[in-house]
């Protein structure tokens, strides 16, 4: 079992829909990252959070430390949101290594 | 636009060639990372440099040789690569090695080994 699990693995939505991407982890963490990767490569860091909730534009990220679960919400989705969304955790214990989930491919159709 | 610049964007090389990948950041970050990413897989950590010193080598084959000549530059020297080394190579940086510091990624170099 992976230390970081994401669901669903793929999601197709219509423009304007509200989208939720889930991430569960099984290890102690110091922080959790939500990353976005468009086809062709580059990774953009959307959020880093260790508690509570953060909002940036149409994106909202929440984390529940007790339940070891985080969600990324996209409101009023747009075709340009089509990308792979990756959850990654910074594990506790002195390591600066990120442990990545397998990612979720989102396709938003016009 | 990304604050971490990687060159070249694409590289095709034969198995006997020697080439280098370059990564540059001017954010004053003192930790820099190399990742390898195969298609439809998450990135895998290869190396971590902290204050220009190699701090993590994830058992990477010696045909990959990292170098950090100064705090802004990170190179990855390639020699005698195998076809299975074809992948996207991503560089990232963070303020330092302390936890809770976000990593900033470059756009990557897509490497193809013939």
Tab-separated table of C-alpha atoms in Angstrom:
chain	number	residue	atom	x	y	z
A	1	UNK	CA	0.000	0.000	0.000
A	2	UNK	CA	1.341	3.422	-0.951
A	3	UNK	CA	1.952	5.908	1.814
A	4	UNK	CA	-0.019	8.505	-0.158
A	5	UNK	CA	-3.209	7.529	-1.938
A	6	UNK	CA	-5.242	9.731	-4.240
A	7	UNK	CA	-8.758	9.284	-5.505
A	8	UNK	CA	-10.127	9.231	-8.061
A	9	UNK	CA	-7.277	8.349	-10.466
A	10	UNK	CA	-9.031	9.997	-13.388
A	11	UNK	CA	-11.895	12.450	-13.559
A	12	UNK	CA	-13.742	14.013	-16.451
A	13	UNK	CA	-15.963	16.992	-15.740
A	14	UNK	CA	-17.955	19.588	-17.609
A	15	UNK	CA	-16.954	23.217	-17.500
A	16	UNK	CA	-18.446	24.956	-14.509
A	17	UNK	CA	-18.668	21.889	-12.276
A	18	UNK	CA	-17.378	21.799	-8.698
A	19	UNK	CA	-14.554	19.281	-8.419
A	20	UNK	CA	-13.085	17.531	-5.384
A	21	UNK	CA	-9.829	15.596	-5.393
A	22	UNK	CA	-8.965	13.512	-2.349
A	23	UNK	CA	-5.683	12.510	-0.752
A	24	UNK	CA	-5.140	10.123	2.161
A	25	UNK	CA	-1.827	9.328	3.778
A	26	UNK	CA	-0.668	6.759	6.279
A	27	UNK	CA	2.451	8.366	7.745
A	28	UNK	CA	3.139	11.233	10.104
A	29	UNK	CA	3.675	14.414	8.162
A	30	UNK	CA	4.910	17.926	8.746
A	31	UNK	CA	3.214	19.385	5.666
A	32	UNK	CA	1.208	18.418	2.598
A	33	UNK	CA	1.606	19.818	-0.901
A	34	UNK	CA	-0.881	20.021	-3.723
A	35	UNK	CA	0.908	20.221	-7.073
A	36	UNK	CA	-0.368	20.730	-10.615
A	37	UNK	CA	1.333	19.300	-13.690
A	38	UNK	CA	0.210	20.159	-17.196
A	39	UNK	CA	1.024	17.957	-20.206
A	40	UNK	CA	4.594	18.693	-21.232
A	41	UNK	CA	6.064	18.693	-17.792
A	42	UNK	CA	6.412	21.624	-15.437
A	43	UNK	CA	5.078	21.271	-11.920
A	44	UNK	CA	3.415	24.175	-10.146
A	45	UNK	CA	3.035	24.210	-6.383
A	46	UNK	CA	-0.581	25.147	-5.610
A	47	UNK	CA	-0.652	24.869	-1.832
A	48	UNK	CA	1.435	23.778	1.092
A	49	UNK	CA	-0.532	23.256	4.283
A	50	UNK	CA	-0.111	21.656	7.659
A	51	UNK	CA	-3.517	22.466	9.152
A	52	UNK	CA	-6.884	23.960	8.332
A	53	UNK	CA	-7.742	25.438	4.991
A	54	UNK	CA	-6.210	27.645	2.307
A	55	UNK	CA	-7.859	29.424	-0.617
A	56	UNK	CA	-6.381	30.882	-3.776
A	57	UNK	CA	-8.748	32.073	-6.473
A	58	UNK	CA	-11.020	29.180	-7.432
A	59	UNK	CA	-8.939	26.635	-5.539
A	60	UNK	CA	-9.482	25.573	-1.932
A	61	UNK	CA	-7.353	23.056	-0.047
A	62	UNK	CA	-8.251	21.519	3.297
A	63	UNK	CA	-6.469	19.121	5.581
A	64	UNK	CA	-7.629	17.033	8.540
A	65	UNK	CA	-4.541	15.942	10.456
A	66	UNK	CA	-6.450	13.577	12.754
A	67	UNK	CA	-8.034	11.750	9.823
A	68	UNK	CA	-4.872	11.975	7.675
A	69	UNK	CA	-6.854	13.318	4.770
A	70	UNK	CA	-6.732	16.331	2.480
A	71	UNK	CA	-8.997	17.582	-0.270
A	72	UNK	CA	-8.463	19.968	-3.157
A	73	UNK	CA	-11.596	21.694	-4.428
A	74	UNK	CA	-11.938	23.511	-7.724
A	75	UNK	CA	-14.941	25.790	-8.074
A	76	UNK	CA	-16.359	26.827	-11.466
A	77	UNK	CA	-13.993	24.480	-13.285
A	78	UNK	CA	-12.555	25.516	-16.643
A	79	UNK	CA	-10.850	23.563	-19.445
A	80	UNK	CA	-7.549	25.203	-18.488
A	81	UNK	CA	-7.791	23.353	-15.156
A	82	UNK	CA	-7.181	20.129	-17.093
A	83	UNK	CA	-3.964	18.725	-15.654
A	84	UNK	CA	-2.601	16.089	-13.323
A	85	UNK	CA	-3.013	17.010	-9.659
A	86	UNK	CA	-0.472	15.460	-7.322
A	87	UNK	CA	-0.622	15.227	-3.555
A	88	UNK	CA	2.776	15.023	-1.841
A	89	UNK	CA	3.649	14.887	1.850
A	90	UNK	CA	6.736	15.934	3.781
A	91	UNK	CA	7.255	13.107	6.221
A	92	UNK	CA	8.197	13.671	9.848
A	93	UNK	CA	11.502	12.472	11.218
A	94	UNK	CA	14.084	14.867	9.883
A	95	UNK	CA	13.812	14.064	6.182
A	96	UNK	CA	13.153	16.757	3.658
A	97	UNK	CA	11.898	14.233	1.143
A	98	UNK	CA	8.538	14.571	-0.502
A	99	UNK	CA	6.497	11.373	-0.814
A	100	UNK	CA	4.243	11.656	-3.835
A	101	UNK	CA	0.841	10.219	-4.609
A	102	UNK	CA	0.290	8.789	-8.082
A	103	UNK	CA	-1.644	11.843	-9.204
A	104	UNK	CA	-5.124	12.386	-10.551
A	105	UNK	CA	-5.709	13.272	-14.183
A	106	UNK	CA	-8.457	15.865	-14.532
A	107	UNK	CA	-10.085	16.649	-17.860
A	108	UNK	CA	-12.554	19.522	-17.995
A	109	UNK	CA	-14.597	19.610	-21.185
A	110	UNK	CA	-16.059	22.833	-22.556
B	1	UNK	CA	6.869	31.367	-16.073
B	2	UNK	CA	8.824	29.412	-13.499
B	3	UNK	CA	11.466	30.833	-11.160
B	4	UNK	CA	13.525	27.661	-11.612
B	5	UNK	CA	14.995	27.507	-15.114
B	6	UNK	CA	16.055	24.248	-16.682
B	7	UNK	CA	17.995	23.832	-19.902
B	8	UNK	CA	17.726	22.292	-22.363
B	9	UNK	CA	13.992	21.630	-22.557
B	10	UNK	CA	14.542	18.583	-24.740
B	11	UNK	CA	17.598	16.406	-25.225
B	12	UNK	CA	18.152	13.407	-27.465
B	13	UNK	CA	21.393	11.527	-26.993
B	14	UNK	CA	23.022	8.249	-27.814
B	15	UNK	CA	24.166	5.790	-25.213
B	16	UNK	CA	27.814	6.739	-25.681
B	17	UNK	CA	27.327	10.499	-25.462
B	18	UNK	CA	28.176	12.784	-22.568
B	19	UNK	CA	25.786	15.637	-21.892
B	20	UNK	CA	24.725	17.836	-18.998
B	21	UNK	CA	21.422	19.158	-17.712
B	22	UNK	CA	21.415	22.570	-16.109
B	23	UNK	CA	19.190	24.106	-13.440
B	24	UNK	CA	19.317	27.691	-12.224
B	25	UNK	CA	17.435	29.655	-9.573
B	26	UNK	CA	17.933	33.170	-8.258
B	27	UNK	CA	15.578	33.067	-5.295
B	28	UNK	CA	18.405	32.625	-2.790
B	29	UNK	CA	17.340	29.056	-2.098
B	30	UNK	CA	19.984	26.851	-0.494
B	31	UNK	CA	18.420	23.419	-1.139
B	32	UNK	CA	18.178	22.010	-4.658
B	33	UNK	CA	16.800	18.718	-5.903
B	34	UNK	CA	16.875	16.457	-8.958
B	35	UNK	CA	13.865	14.257	-9.703
B	36	UNK	CA	13.251	11.706	-12.442
B	37	UNK	CA	9.726	11.219	-13.747
B	38	UNK	CA	8.617	8.440	-16.068
B	39	UNK	CA	5.392	8.768	-18.061
B	40	UNK	CA	2.239	8.603	-15.951
B	41	UNK	CA	4.253	8.150	-12.750
B	42	UNK	CA	4.997	10.559	-9.913
B	43	UNK	CA	8.469	12.120	-9.642
B	44	UNK	CA	11.199	10.060	-7.957
B	45	UNK	CA	13.857	11.831	-5.932
B	46	UNK	CA	17.422	11.367	-7.182
B	47	UNK	CA	19.631	13.860	-5.344
B	48	UNK	CA	19.400	16.644	-2.769
B	49	UNK	CA	21.967	19.398	-2.328
B	50	UNK	CA	21.991	21.562	0.759
B	51	UNK	CA	24.281	24.587	0.918
B	52	UNK	CA	26.129	23.245	-2.143
B	53	UNK	CA	26.845	19.902	-0.482
B	54	UNK	CA	25.308	16.603	-1.551
B	55	UNK	CA	23.054	15.474	1.296
B	56	UNK	CA	20.953	12.746	-0.305
B	57	UNK	CA	21.751	10.283	-3.092
B	58	UNK	CA	18.862	7.889	-3.577
B	59	UNK	CA	21.123	5.058	-4.802
B	60	UNK	CA	21.289	6.582	-8.256
B	61	UNK	CA	23.592	4.811	-10.783
B	62	UNK	CA	26.962	6.464	-11.265
B	63	UNK	CA	26.150	7.276	-14.893
B	64	UNK	CA	24.286	10.217	-13.343
B	65	UNK	CA	26.681	12.667	-11.695
B	66	UNK	CA	25.322	15.773	-9.950
B	67	UNK	CA	27.269	18.951	-9.384
B	68	UNK	CA	26.437	22.142	-7.509
B	69	UNK	CA	29.071	24.728	-8.482
B	70	UNK	CA	27.374	27.542	-6.553
B	71	UNK	CA	24.197	28.299	-4.671
B	72	UNK	CA	22.271	29.207	-7.820
B	73	UNK	CA	23.294	26.380	-10.133
B	74	UNK	CA	22.718	22.655	-10.190
B	75	UNK	CA	24.001	20.407	-12.951
B	76	UNK	CA	23.369	16.772	-13.780
B	77	UNK	CA	26.119	15.206	-15.873
B	78	UNK	CA	25.077	12.239	-17.994
B	79	UNK	CA	27.332	9.544	-19.402
B	80	UNK	CA	26.686	6.122	-20.922
B	81	UNK	CA	22.960	6.262	-20.279
B	82	UNK	CA	20.579	3.424	-21.043
B	83	UNK	CA	17.261	3.607	-22.963
B	84	UNK	CA	15.389	3.129	-19.678
B	85	UNK	CA	16.853	6.439	-18.504
B	86	UNK	CA	14.563	8.240	-20.951
B	87	UNK	CA	12.330	10.388	-18.769
B	88	UNK	CA	11.476	13.917	-17.673
B	89	UNK	CA	14.154	15.268	-15.332
B	90	UNK	CA	12.857	17.882	-12.939
B	91	UNK	CA	14.840	20.286	-10.826
B	92	UNK	CA	13.409	21.936	-7.723
B	93	UNK	CA	14.616	24.295	-5.043
B	94	UNK	CA	13.522	25.325	-1.570
B	95	UNK	CA	14.665	27.948	0.891
B	96	UNK	CA	16.649	25.413	2.858
B	97	UNK	CA	16.364	21.880	4.245
B	98	UNK	CA	13.971	22.756	7.008
B	99	UNK	CA	10.604	21.135	6.771
B	100	UNK	CA	7.566	23.171	5.808
B	101	UNK	CA	9.420	24.930	3.038
B	102	UNK	CA	7.662	24.677	-0.339
B	103	UNK	CA	9.623	23.324	-3.275
B	104	UNK	CA	9.611	25.297	-6.510
B	105	UNK	CA	9.883	23.178	-9.641
B	106	UNK	CA	11.287	23.878	-13.068
B	107	UNK	CA	9.608	22.855	-16.319
B	108	UNK	CA	11.932	19.889	-16.703
B	109	UNK	CA	14.197	18.484	-19.381
B	110	UNK	CA	12.680	15.713	-21.491
B	111	UNK	CA	15.483	13.267	-22.163
B	112	UNK	CA	15.395	10.585	-24.846
B	113	UNK	CA	18.136	7.962	-25.082
B	114	UNK	CA	18.525	6.314	-28.467
